[in-house]
mmCIF file of C-alpha atoms in Angstrom:
data_model
loop_
_atom_site.group_PDB
_atom_site.id
_atom_site.type_symbol
_atom_site.label_atom_id
_atom_site.label_comp_id
_atom_site.label_asym_id
_atom_site.label_seq_id
_atom_site.Cartn_x
_atom_site.Cartn_y
_atom_site.Cartn_z
ATOM 1 C CA MET O 796 -5.628 -82.617 -10.607
ATOM 2 C CA GLU O 797 -3.798 -80.940 -13.446
ATOM 3 C CA GLY O 798 -7.044 -79.229 -14.511
ATOM 4 C CA GLN O 799 -7.492 -77.743 -11.049
ATOM 5 C CA ILE O 800 -3.959 -76.394 -11.134
ATOM 6 C CA ASN O 801 -4.588 -74.748 -14.519
ATOM 7 C CA ARG O 802 -7.803 -73.148 -13.225
ATOM 8 C CA ILE O 803 -5.935 -71.775 -10.193
ATOM 9 C CA ARG O 804 -3.225 -70.376 -12.467
ATOM 10 C CA SER O 805 -5.876 -68.746 -14.658
ATOM 11 C CA VAL O 806 -7.581 -67.099 -11.671
ATOM 12 C CA MET O 807 -4.213 -65.893 -10.323
ATOM 13 C CA SER O 808 -3.315 -64.442 -13.718
ATOM 14 C CA GLU O 809 -6.582 -62.529 -13.857
ATOM 15 C CA ASP O 810 -6.016 -61.210 -10.323
ATOM 16 C CA CYS O 811 -2.516 -60.107 -11.265
ATOM 17 C CA VAL O 812 -3.825 -58.306 -14.330
ATOM 18 C CA VAL O 813 -6.440 -56.512 -12.229
ATOM 19 C CA LEU O 814 -3.843 -55.526 -9.636
ATOM 20 C CA LEU O 815 -1.491 -54.353 -12.368
ATOM 21 C CA GLU O 816 -4.211 -52.232 -13.974
ATOM 22 C CA GLU O 817 -5.096 -50.717 -10.592
ATOM 23 C CA LEU O 818 -1.430 -49.969 -9.958
ATOM 24 C CA ILE O 819 -1.057 -48.300 -13.356
ATOM 25 C CA GLN O 820 -4.173 -46.179 -12.764
ATOM 26 C CA SER O 821 -2.956 -45.249 -9.290
ATOM 27 C CA ASN O 822 0.386 -44.135 -10.717
ATOM 28 C CA ARG O 823 -1.402 -42.054 -13.332
ATOM 29 C CA ASP O 824 -3.538 -40.398 -10.649
ATOM 30 C CA LEU O 825 -0.449 -39.663 -8.564
ATOM 31 C CA ALA O 826 1.331 -38.206 -11.583
ATOM 32 C CA ALA O 827 -1.659 -35.965 -12.330
ATOM 33 C CA GLU O 828 -1.844 -34.862 -8.689
ATOM 34 C CA ASN O 829 1.891 -34.122 -8.640
ATOM 35 C CA GLU O 830 1.565 -32.077 -11.812
ATOM 36 C CA LYS O 831 -1.308 -30.115 -10.278
ATOM 37 C CA LEU O 832 0.710 -29.465 -7.117
ATOM 38 C CA ARG O 833 3.715 -28.428 -9.202
ATOM 39 C CA GLN O 834 1.631 -25.925 -11.156
ATOM 40 C CA GLU O 835 0.109 -24.522 -7.954
ATOM 41 C CA HIS O 836 3.574 -24.207 -6.424
ATOM 42 C CA GLU O 837 4.879 -22.396 -9.496
ATOM 43 C CA LYS O 838 1.869 -20.073 -9.435
ATOM 44 C CA THR O 839 2.362 -19.324 -5.725
ATOM 45 C CA SER O 840 6.087 -18.763 -6.201
ATOM 46 C CA LYS O 841 5.371 -16.398 -9.082
ATOM 47 C CA HIS O 842 2.869 -14.402 -7.010
ATOM 48 C CA GLN O 843 5.300 -14.194 -4.104
ATOM 49 C CA ALA O 844 8.130 -13.103 -6.387
ATOM 50 C CA GLU O 845 5.903 -10.399 -7.866
ATOM 51 C CA ALA O 846 4.933 -9.275 -4.353
ATOM 52 C CA LEU O 847 8.576 -9.067 -3.282
ATOM 53 C CA ASN O 848 9.480 -7.125 -6.422
ATOM 54 C CA ARG O 849 6.624 -4.733 -5.690
ATOM 55 C CA ILE O 850 7.888 -4.255 -2.134
ATOM 56 C CA GLU O 851 11.483 -3.725 -3.276
ATOM 57 C CA GLN O 852 10.345 -1.113 -5.774
ATOM 58 C CA ARG O 853 8.277 0.640 -3.106
ATOM 59 C CA LEU O 854 11.233 0.725 -0.720
ATOM 60 C CA LYS O 855 13.573 1.890 -3.465
ATOM 61 C CA GLU O 856 11.355 4.847 -4.283
ATOM 62 C CA GLY O 857 10.592 5.677 -0.664
ATOM 63 C CA GLU O 858 6.888 4.995 -1.096
ATOM 64 C CA THR O 859 4.379 3.925 -3.672
ATOM 65 C CA PRO O 860 5.096 6.198 -6.658
ATOM 66 C CA GLY O 861 2.848 9.203 -6.855
ATOM 67 C CA ILE O 862 1.405 9.629 -10.316
ATOM 68 C CA LEU O 863 -0.074 12.893 -11.431
ATOM 69 C CA ARG O 864 -3.449 12.133 -12.931
ATOM 70 C CA ARG O 865 -5.641 14.479 -14.855
ATOM 71 C CA ARG O 866 -8.634 15.550 -12.800
ATOM 72 C CA ALA O 867 -11.818 16.882 -14.241
ATOM 73 C CA ARG O 868 -12.277 20.553 -13.498
ATOM 74 C CA PRO O 869 -13.009 23.603 -15.651
ATOM 75 C CA GLY O 870 -10.046 24.664 -17.777
ATOM 76 C CA ALA O 871 -7.505 22.523 -15.939
ATOM 77 C CA ARG O 872 -4.764 20.774 -17.903
ATOM 78 C CA ALA O 873 -1.984 19.271 -15.883
ATOM 79 C CA ARG O 874 -0.700 17.141 -18.719
ATOM 80 C CA GLU O 875 2.991 17.686 -18.250
ATOM 81 C CA GLY O 876 4.519 15.355 -15.725
ATOM 82 C CA ARG O 877 1.347 13.395 -15.077
ATOM 83 C CA ASN O 878 3.334 10.167 -15.370
ATOM 84 C CA ILE O 879 6.298 11.349 -13.296
ATOM 85 C CA ALA O 880 6.940 9.625 -9.968
ATOM 86 C CA VAL O 881 7.138 12.236 -7.212
ATOM 87 C CA PRO O 882 9.074 11.209 -4.069
ATOM 88 C CA ALA O 883 7.398 12.047 -0.769
ATOM 89 C CA ALA O 884 10.395 14.119 0.347
ATOM 90 C CA CYS O 885 10.122 16.278 -2.770
ATOM 91 C CA ARG O 886 6.406 16.761 -2.246
ATOM 92 C CA ARG O 887 6.952 17.850 1.352
ATOM 93 C CA SER O 888 9.810 20.175 0.437
ATOM 94 C CA VAL O 889 7.990 22.129 -2.288
ATOM 95 C CA ARG O 890 4.874 22.499 -0.140
ATOM 96 C CA LYS O 891 6.894 23.674 2.836
ATOM 97 C CA LEU O 892 8.679 26.354 0.818
ATOM 98 C CA TYR O 893 5.437 27.381 -0.883
ATOM 99 C CA ARG O 894 3.966 28.034 2.574
ATOM 100 C CA VAL O 895 7.068 30.032 3.496
ATOM 101 C CA LEU O 896 6.777 32.168 0.370
ATOM 102 C CA ILE O 897 3.033 32.730 0.752
ATOM 103 C CA LYS O 898 3.748 34.786 3.885
ATOM 104 C CA ARG O 899 5.628 37.341 1.802
ATOM 105 C CA GLU O 900 3.874 40.351 0.334
ATOM 106 C CA ASP O 901 5.398 39.825 -3.111
ATOM 107 C CA PHE O 902 4.112 36.251 -3.418
ATOM 108 C CA ASN O 903 0.388 35.758 -3.990
ATOM 109 C CA GLY O 904 0.327 32.008 -4.507
ATOM 110 C CA PHE O 905 -1.551 29.984 -7.098
ATOM 111 C CA GLU O 906 -4.248 31.511 -9.265
ATOM 112 C CA LEU O 907 -6.846 28.820 -8.642
ATOM 113 C CA ASP O 908 -9.283 30.250 -11.194
ATOM 114 C CA GLU O 909 -6.735 29.572 -13.924
ATOM 115 C CA ASN O 910 -5.364 26.235 -15.086
ATOM 116 C CA ALA O 911 -2.154 24.770 -13.715
ATOM 117 C CA ASN O 912 -0.151 25.660 -16.819
ATOM 118 C CA SER O 913 -1.184 29.297 -17.109
ATOM 119 C CA ASP O 914 1.586 31.890 -17.252
ATOM 120 C CA ASN O 915 0.813 33.091 -13.737
ATOM 121 C CA ASN O 916 0.905 29.629 -12.202
ATOM 122 C CA ARG O 917 4.022 28.654 -14.121
ATOM 123 C CA GLY O 918 5.691 31.746 -12.714
ATOM 124 C CA ILE O 919 4.639 30.746 -9.197
ATOM 125 C CA MET O 920 5.995 27.229 -9.684
ATOM 126 C CA ASP O 921 9.279 28.518 -11.099
ATOM 127 C CA ARG O 922 9.746 30.727 -8.072
ATOM 128 C CA VAL O 923 9.126 27.861 -5.653
ATOM 129 C CA ILE O 924 11.552 25.669 -7.598
ATOM 130 C CA GLU O 925 14.216 28.379 -7.429
ATOM 131 C CA GLN O 926 13.673 28.579 -3.678
ATOM 132 C CA VAL O 927 14.128 24.805 -3.355
ATOM 133 C CA LEU O 928 17.333 24.948 -5.400
ATOM 134 C CA HIS O 929 18.579 27.789 -3.216
ATOM 135 C CA GLU O 930 17.892 25.740 -0.086
ATOM 136 C CA TYR O 931 19.944 22.833 -1.438
ATOM 137 C CA GLY O 932 22.751 24.956 -2.841
ATOM 138 C CA GLY O 933 22.021 24.617 -6.546
ATOM 139 C CA GLN O 934 20.757 22.071 -9.053
ATOM 140 C CA GLU O 935 23.862 19.905 -8.660
ATOM 141 C CA ARG O 936 23.133 19.289 -4.976
ATOM 142 C CA CYS O 937 19.366 19.103 -5.245
ATOM 143 C CA PRO O 938 18.158 15.463 -5.240
ATOM 144 C CA TRP O 939 15.329 16.188 -7.700
ATOM 145 C CA SER O 940 15.191 17.480 -11.236
ATOM 146 C CA ARG O 941 13.142 20.534 -12.205
ATOM 147 C CA ALA O 942 10.670 18.230 -13.960
ATOM 148 C CA ILE O 943 10.009 16.284 -10.752
ATOM 149 C CA MET O 944 9.569 19.471 -8.718
ATOM 150 C CA GLN O 945 7.279 20.851 -11.426
ATOM 151 C CA ALA O 946 5.180 17.689 -11.204
ATOM 152 C CA ALA O 947 5.045 17.989 -7.399
ATOM 153 C CA LEU O 948 3.827 21.584 -7.667
ATOM 154 C CA GLN O 949 1.207 20.678 -10.250
ATOM 155 C CA ARG O 950 -0.113 18.106 -7.817
ATOM 156 C CA TYR O 951 -0.102 20.716 -5.055
ATOM 157 C CA PHE O 952 -2.038 23.072 -7.308
ATOM 158 C CA LEU O 953 -4.675 20.360 -7.823
ATOM 159 C CA SER O 954 -4.809 19.794 -4.073
ATOM 160 C CA CYS O 955 -5.301 23.515 -3.374
ATOM 161 C CA HIS O 956 -7.985 23.714 -6.037
ATOM 162 C CA GLU O 957 -9.818 20.709 -4.594
ATOM 163 C CA THR O 958 -9.541 22.080 -1.048
ATOM 164 C CA ARG O 959 -11.115 25.364 -2.092
ATOM 165 C CA ARG O 960 -13.908 23.529 -3.870
ATOM 166 C CA LEU O 961 -14.636 21.381 -0.829
ATOM 167 C CA LYS O 962 -14.637 24.374 1.503
ATOM 168 C CA THR O 963 -17.100 26.093 -0.790
ATOM 169 C CA SER O 964 -19.371 23.038 -0.801
ATOM 170 C CA LEU O 965 -19.156 22.627 3.009
ATOM 171 C CA LYS O 966 -17.574 19.180 2.608
ATOM 172 C CA TYR O 967 -14.075 20.150 3.655
ATOM 173 C CA GLU O 968 -14.165 18.682 7.173
ATOM 174 C CA GLU O 969 -15.505 15.394 5.851
ATOM 175 C CA HIS O 970 -12.809 15.334 3.178
ATOM 176 C CA LYS O 971 -10.097 16.155 5.731
ATOM 177 C CA LYS O 972 -11.266 13.366 8.033
ATOM 178 C CA ARG O 973 -11.297 10.868 5.177
ATOM 179 C CA SER O 974 -7.857 11.980 3.977
ATOM 180 C CA ARG O 975 -6.352 11.538 7.434
ATOM 181 C CA LYS O 976 -7.912 8.104 7.715
ATOM 182 C CA ASN O 977 -6.477 7.086 4.339
ATOM 183 C CA GLY O 978 -3.144 8.569 5.365
ATOM 184 C CA ARG O 979 -3.001 6.370 8.469
ATOM 185 C CA GLN O 980 -3.698 3.328 6.305
ATOM 186 C CA LYS O 981 -0.816 4.252 4.002
ATOM 187 C CA GLU O 982 1.479 4.819 6.981
ATOM 188 C CA LYS O 983 0.556 1.400 8.336
ATOM 189 C CA LEU O 984 1.365 -0.190 4.976
ATOM 190 C CA THR O 985 4.693 1.662 4.868
ATOM 191 C CA ARG O 986 5.640 0.539 8.389
ATOM 192 C CA ARG O 987 4.909 -3.085 7.610
ATOM 193 C CA THR O 988 6.732 -2.852 4.295
ATOM 194 C CA VAL O 989 9.836 -1.535 6.042
ATOM 195 C CA ALA O 990 9.525 -4.249 8.709
ATOM 196 C CA LEU O 991 9.608 -6.961 6.048
ATOM 197 C CA ASP O 992 13.418 -6.786 5.977
ATOM 198 C CA MET O 993 13.724 -6.576 9.772
ATOM 199 C CA ILE O 994 12.569 -10.145 10.371
ATOM 200 C CA GLN O 995 14.764 -13.237 10.111
ATOM 201 C CA TRP O 996 12.424 -15.283 7.945
ATOM 202 C CA GLN O 997 12.643 -19.057 7.900
ATOM 203 C CA ASP O 998 13.116 -18.997 4.137
ATOM 204 C CA ALA O 999 12.340 -16.931 1.032
ATOM 205 C CA ASN O 1000 8.929 -18.566 0.788
ATOM 206 C CA ALA O 1001 7.919 -17.251 4.226
ATOM 207 C CA LYS O 1002 9.021 -13.741 3.286
ATOM 208 C CA GLY O 1003 7.207 -13.933 -0.033
ATOM 209 C CA ARG O 1004 4.091 -15.135 1.749
ATOM 210 C CA ALA O 1005 4.161 -12.042 3.979
ATOM 211 C CA ALA O 1006 4.824 -9.763 1.014
ATOM 212 C CA GLU O 1007 1.687 -11.052 -0.716
ATOM 213 C CA VAL O 1008 -0.571 -9.403 1.872
ATOM 214 C CA LEU O 1009 1.121 -5.994 1.887
ATOM 215 C CA LEU O 1010 -1.712 -4.322 0.007
ATOM 216 C CA LEU O 1011 -3.319 -1.039 1.012
ATOM 217 C CA ASP O 1012 -6.838 -2.475 1.146
ATOM 218 C CA ALA O 1013 -5.618 -5.288 3.398
ATOM 219 C CA MET O 1014 -4.713 -2.754 6.091
ATOM 220 C CA SER O 1015 -7.339 -2.183 8.791
ATOM 221 C CA SER O 1016 -8.703 1.339 9.169
ATOM 222 C CA GLU O 1017 -8.528 3.469 12.308
ATOM 223 C CA GLU O 1018 -10.819 6.045 13.867
ATOM 224 C CA SER O 1019 -9.418 8.859 16.013
ATOM 225 C CA SER O 1020 -10.266 9.015 19.716
ATOM 226 C CA TYR O 1021 -10.579 12.562 21.078
ATOM 227 C CA GLU O 1022 -10.411 14.261 24.450
ATOM 228 C CA ASP O 1023 -10.744 17.885 25.491
ATOM 229 C CA ASP O 1024 -7.321 19.550 25.625
ATOM 230 C CA GLY O 1025 -8.413 21.846 28.451
ATOM 231 C CA ASP O 1026 -9.044 24.809 26.175
ATOM 232 C CA GLY O 1027 -12.214 23.451 24.667
ATOM 233 C CA GLN O 1028 -10.428 22.004 21.643
ATOM 234 C CA PRO O 1029 -10.483 18.293 20.681
ATOM 235 C CA LYS O 1030 -7.186 16.455 20.990
ATOM 236 C CA VAL O 1031 -6.370 13.068 19.449
ATOM 237 C CA VAL O 1032 -5.342 10.705 22.255
ATOM 238 C CA GLY O 1033 -5.421 7.380 20.425
ATOM 239 C CA TYR O 1034 -6.968 5.340 17.663
ATOM 240 C CA LYS O 1035 -9.630 2.648 17.489
ATOM 241 C CA VAL O 1036 -8.783 -0.093 15.010
ATOM 242 C CA LYS O 1037 -11.694 -1.446 12.976
ATOM 243 C CA ARG O 1038 -10.847 -5.075 12.305
ATOM 244 C CA LEU O 1039 -11.443 -6.700 8.944
ATOM 245 C CA PRO O 1040 -14.053 -9.437 9.508
ATOM 246 C CA TRP O 1041 -12.703 -11.638 6.733
ATOM 247 C CA GLU O 1042 -9.016 -11.718 7.693
ATOM 248 C CA SER O 1043 -7.697 -15.115 8.738
ATOM 249 C CA ARG O 1044 -5.750 -15.956 11.869
ATOM 250 C CA SER O 1045 -2.618 -16.405 9.730
ATOM 251 C CA LEU O 1046 -2.999 -12.905 8.296
ATOM 252 C CA ARG O 1047 -3.441 -11.393 11.758
ATOM 253 C CA LYS O 1048 -0.347 -13.246 12.961
ATOM 254 C CA THR O 1049 1.697 -11.989 10.001
ATOM 255 C CA LYS O 1050 0.618 -8.396 10.634
ATOM 256 C CA LYS O 1051 1.383 -8.748 14.337
ATOM 257 C CA ASN O 1052 4.901 -10.021 13.616
ATOM 258 C CA LEU O 1053 5.579 -7.136 11.227
ATOM 259 C CA ASP O 1054 4.241 -4.572 13.718
ATOM 260 C CA LYS O 1055 6.314 -6.090 16.509
ATOM 261 C CA ALA O 1056 9.485 -5.934 14.400
ATOM 262 C CA TYR O 1057 8.862 -2.309 13.460
ATOM 263 C CA GLN O 1058 8.030 -1.293 17.027
ATOM 264 C CA LYS O 1059 11.240 -2.930 18.229
ATOM 265 C CA SER O 1060 13.268 -0.800 15.796
ATOM 266 C CA LEU O 1061 11.955 2.501 17.198
ATOM 267 C CA THR O 1062 13.883 4.679 19.603
ATOM 268 C CA LYS O 1063 12.631 5.106 23.151
ATOM 269 C CA ARG O 1064 11.405 8.612 22.374
ATOM 270 C CA ALA O 1065 9.565 7.460 19.252
ATOM 271 C CA LYS O 1066 7.850 4.710 21.233
ATOM 272 C CA GLU O 1067 6.729 7.220 23.863
ATOM 273 C CA ARG O 1068 5.221 9.467 21.183
ATOM 274 C CA THR O 1069 3.263 6.622 19.582
ATOM 275 C CA LEU O 1070 -0.432 6.970 20.371
ATOM 276 C CA PRO O 1071 -2.159 3.870 21.781
ATOM 277 C CA ARG O 1072 -4.391 1.732 19.604
ATOM 278 C CA THR O 1073 -7.346 -0.317 20.807
ATOM 279 C CA VAL O 1074 -9.619 -2.696 18.930
ATOM 280 C CA SER O 1075 -12.989 -1.171 18.122
ATOM 281 C CA SER O 1076 -16.216 -3.098 18.610
ATOM 282 C CA ASP O 1077 -17.215 -2.000 15.105
ATOM 283 C CA LEU O 1078 -15.980 -4.060 12.179
ATOM 284 C CA SER O 1079 -14.866 -2.714 8.836
ATOM 285 C CA GLU O 1080 -17.282 -3.111 5.935
ATOM 286 C CA ARG O 1081 -14.555 -3.483 3.325
ATOM 287 C CA GLU O 1082 -14.399 -6.633 1.211
ATOM 288 C CA PRO O 1083 -11.166 -8.614 0.691
ATOM 289 C CA PRO O 1084 -9.039 -6.858 -1.952
ATOM 290 C CA HIS O 1085 -8.423 -8.441 -5.327
ATOM 291 C CA GLY O 1086 -5.199 -10.416 -5.432
ATOM 292 C CA LEU O 1087 -5.150 -11.397 -1.761
ATOM 293 C CA PRO O 1088 -4.090 -15.068 -1.360
ATOM 294 C CA ASP O 1089 -6.655 -17.577 -0.099
ATOM 295 C CA TRP O 1090 -4.734 -18.297 3.104
ATOM 296 C CA ALA O 1091 -5.243 -14.678 4.198
ATOM 297 C CA VAL O 1092 -9.038 -14.885 3.986
ATOM 298 C CA GLU O 1093 -11.099 -16.725 6.587
ATOM 299 C CA ASN O 1094 -12.802 -19.908 5.343
ATOM 300 C CA CYS O 1095 -10.997 -19.759 1.995
ATOM 301 C CA ASN O 1096 -8.333 -22.352 2.753
#
């Protein structure tokens, strides 16, 4: 009898040891899984924080900073100011006043056969800058330094040079169409960026999640829809949106919420002037941009 009891105790001890070992292994697996989840959470939080910082910087500067880059063309050296951020308002102002001056007989405009820093072109830029300062009532009241305006004019010189080249090569209309298309993409990104602060997000994580997808290449492209204006000239009456075939339902929902918030902020007149947009039957051929989170891409979750 006593021997049977000892055998039972021995079997129970072995079972307890096995259970204990399984419990220890299970705890180790759980600890490893928790560590993996913690690292993924930290990585996601870091990406979202970086996205929010990028958005805040974009809003602070009015748009994505414009950087003057050197472009390959004969004799052109636009080295000065190539790393200067040029606000959109400054760019518009100098171009507007350049077009005002070009109507005068004593202003011939850029010498496009010379480089941007030639004496003639520097003189042209100085005159435009003086006109801008005059419009604002002096350097003290002007929101931009001479260096920033100089950089804006150097960029405009490059644009004029490129436009002339394209017109000469019969590619101007194609270039203009592509530029307008890219411009609409940038405007869409800007609208959604502005709308980011118009929504009452559930928490900072939800806002950071939305900020992660505010990338230019994550914005769908649009094709213009034309009608005859009655005088035989084409008139844009709307846009056809080419959907991104890889975007997930969550990404579409996020974009829709941002668009809805922005649309709600518009005045009645602005809403009336907004051209209608319809979904095109053609899909975009663009691939998902680098850096887009997995949740934003279909079948990547």
